[in-house]
Amino acid sequence: MNHNTVICRADKGNSIVVLDKKDYITKMEVILQLKQFKFTKQPPLISREKSMNMYILKLLNDNVIDKETYYRIHSSCSSYATMYGQSKIHKLNYPLRPIISSIGSYNHDLSKYLYELIKNNRPSKSFSYIRDSFEFVKKITGIQNSADQIMISFDVDSLYTNVPVHEAIEITLDMLFKRPTPPPIPFTRSQLKRLLKIAVCDIPFRFLDKIYIQVDGVATGSPSEPILADLFMYNIEYKLNKFSTNKPLVWIRYVDDIFCIFKKQ
């Protein structure tokens, strides 16, 4: 075994990447210098797990959740989430995408539960949403090209890391509770807000032998991360479509990749 290399998956495509270990660690440490991450000398795992379990027990005792749900999201003998990097081999200098794997962490099962709850009670998908490249081809087939149109494609830089997590939570809560008919979920707005904050805010994780906290953004690797980021993007698209005077003729989004067509003027 060569201890001077790191073997990891590529960020896109079914590929395996072999990296120099020193280069890998250097790139990861640059990421950890971003404002979204903070080093801590006081490991918070035990206190976080205890606090979460006490609140879940309160929900059980108040008959908000049943025993099945309690045991599903309750945590014991948890470990830290773990950060690692996936190489973006399709980009210059092969930067790393930070992944925080929450499997085995105290809030992993809670995050999975909340993902399913939000997914099953969210409104219909965004007008821009596509599942894959096949649906993209179907959507653009038949679009008439014109000399007075301009085609643009772009992506959101590090979407998950840059999503303001507290704003994303409020958007999610508004989507669920500001309706003529509230969805059939067992929680009040304040209860669900607290559970979401436990699941996605100030996440402690480990990289090598050091402990950090993600103080903003949603962790790539958290089960609830995709839907919070998607609802955040949906909210931006809704506002752009409502208030923009130069509305796009076409606007299609896959996660953070956007394709659009505008009139040139």
XYZ file of N, CA and C in Angstrom, residues 48-60 74-75:
45
model
N -24.322 17.609 21.656
C -25.286 17.753 20.564
C -26.243 16.558 20.534
N -25.690 15.373 20.673
C -26.525 14.169 20.655
C -27.509 14.170 21.826
N -27.018 14.538 23.001
C -27.873 14.574 24.192
C -28.992 15.596 24.037
N -28.667 16.777 23.545
C -29.665 17.827 23.366
C -30.735 17.405 22.365
N -30.317 16.801 21.250
C -31.275 16.337 20.252
C -32.193 15.276 20.832
N -31.621 14.297 21.531
C -32.425 13.215 22.095
C -33.428 13.729 23.125
N -33.037 14.722 23.896
C -33.952 15.288 24.890
C -35.143 15.966 24.208
N -34.883 16.667 23.110
C -35.987 17.329 22.412
C -36.905 16.306 21.745
N -36.318 15.270 21.157
C -37.135 14.227 20.533
C -37.988 13.515 21.583
N -37.415 13.276 22.758
C -38.180 12.659 23.846
C -39.344 13.557 24.268
N -39.107 14.856 24.299
C -40.188 15.796 24.633
C -41.317 15.706 23.609
N -40.966 15.609 22.335
C -41.990 15.469 21.299
C -42.787 14.182 21.481
N -42.105 13.118 21.891
C -42.793 11.855 22.161
C -43.736 12.003 23.351
N -34.054 8.848 16.953
C -33.233 8.892 18.166
C -31.817 8.419 17.836
N -30.826 8.933 18.556
C -29.428 8.587 18.268
C -28.739 8.030 19.501
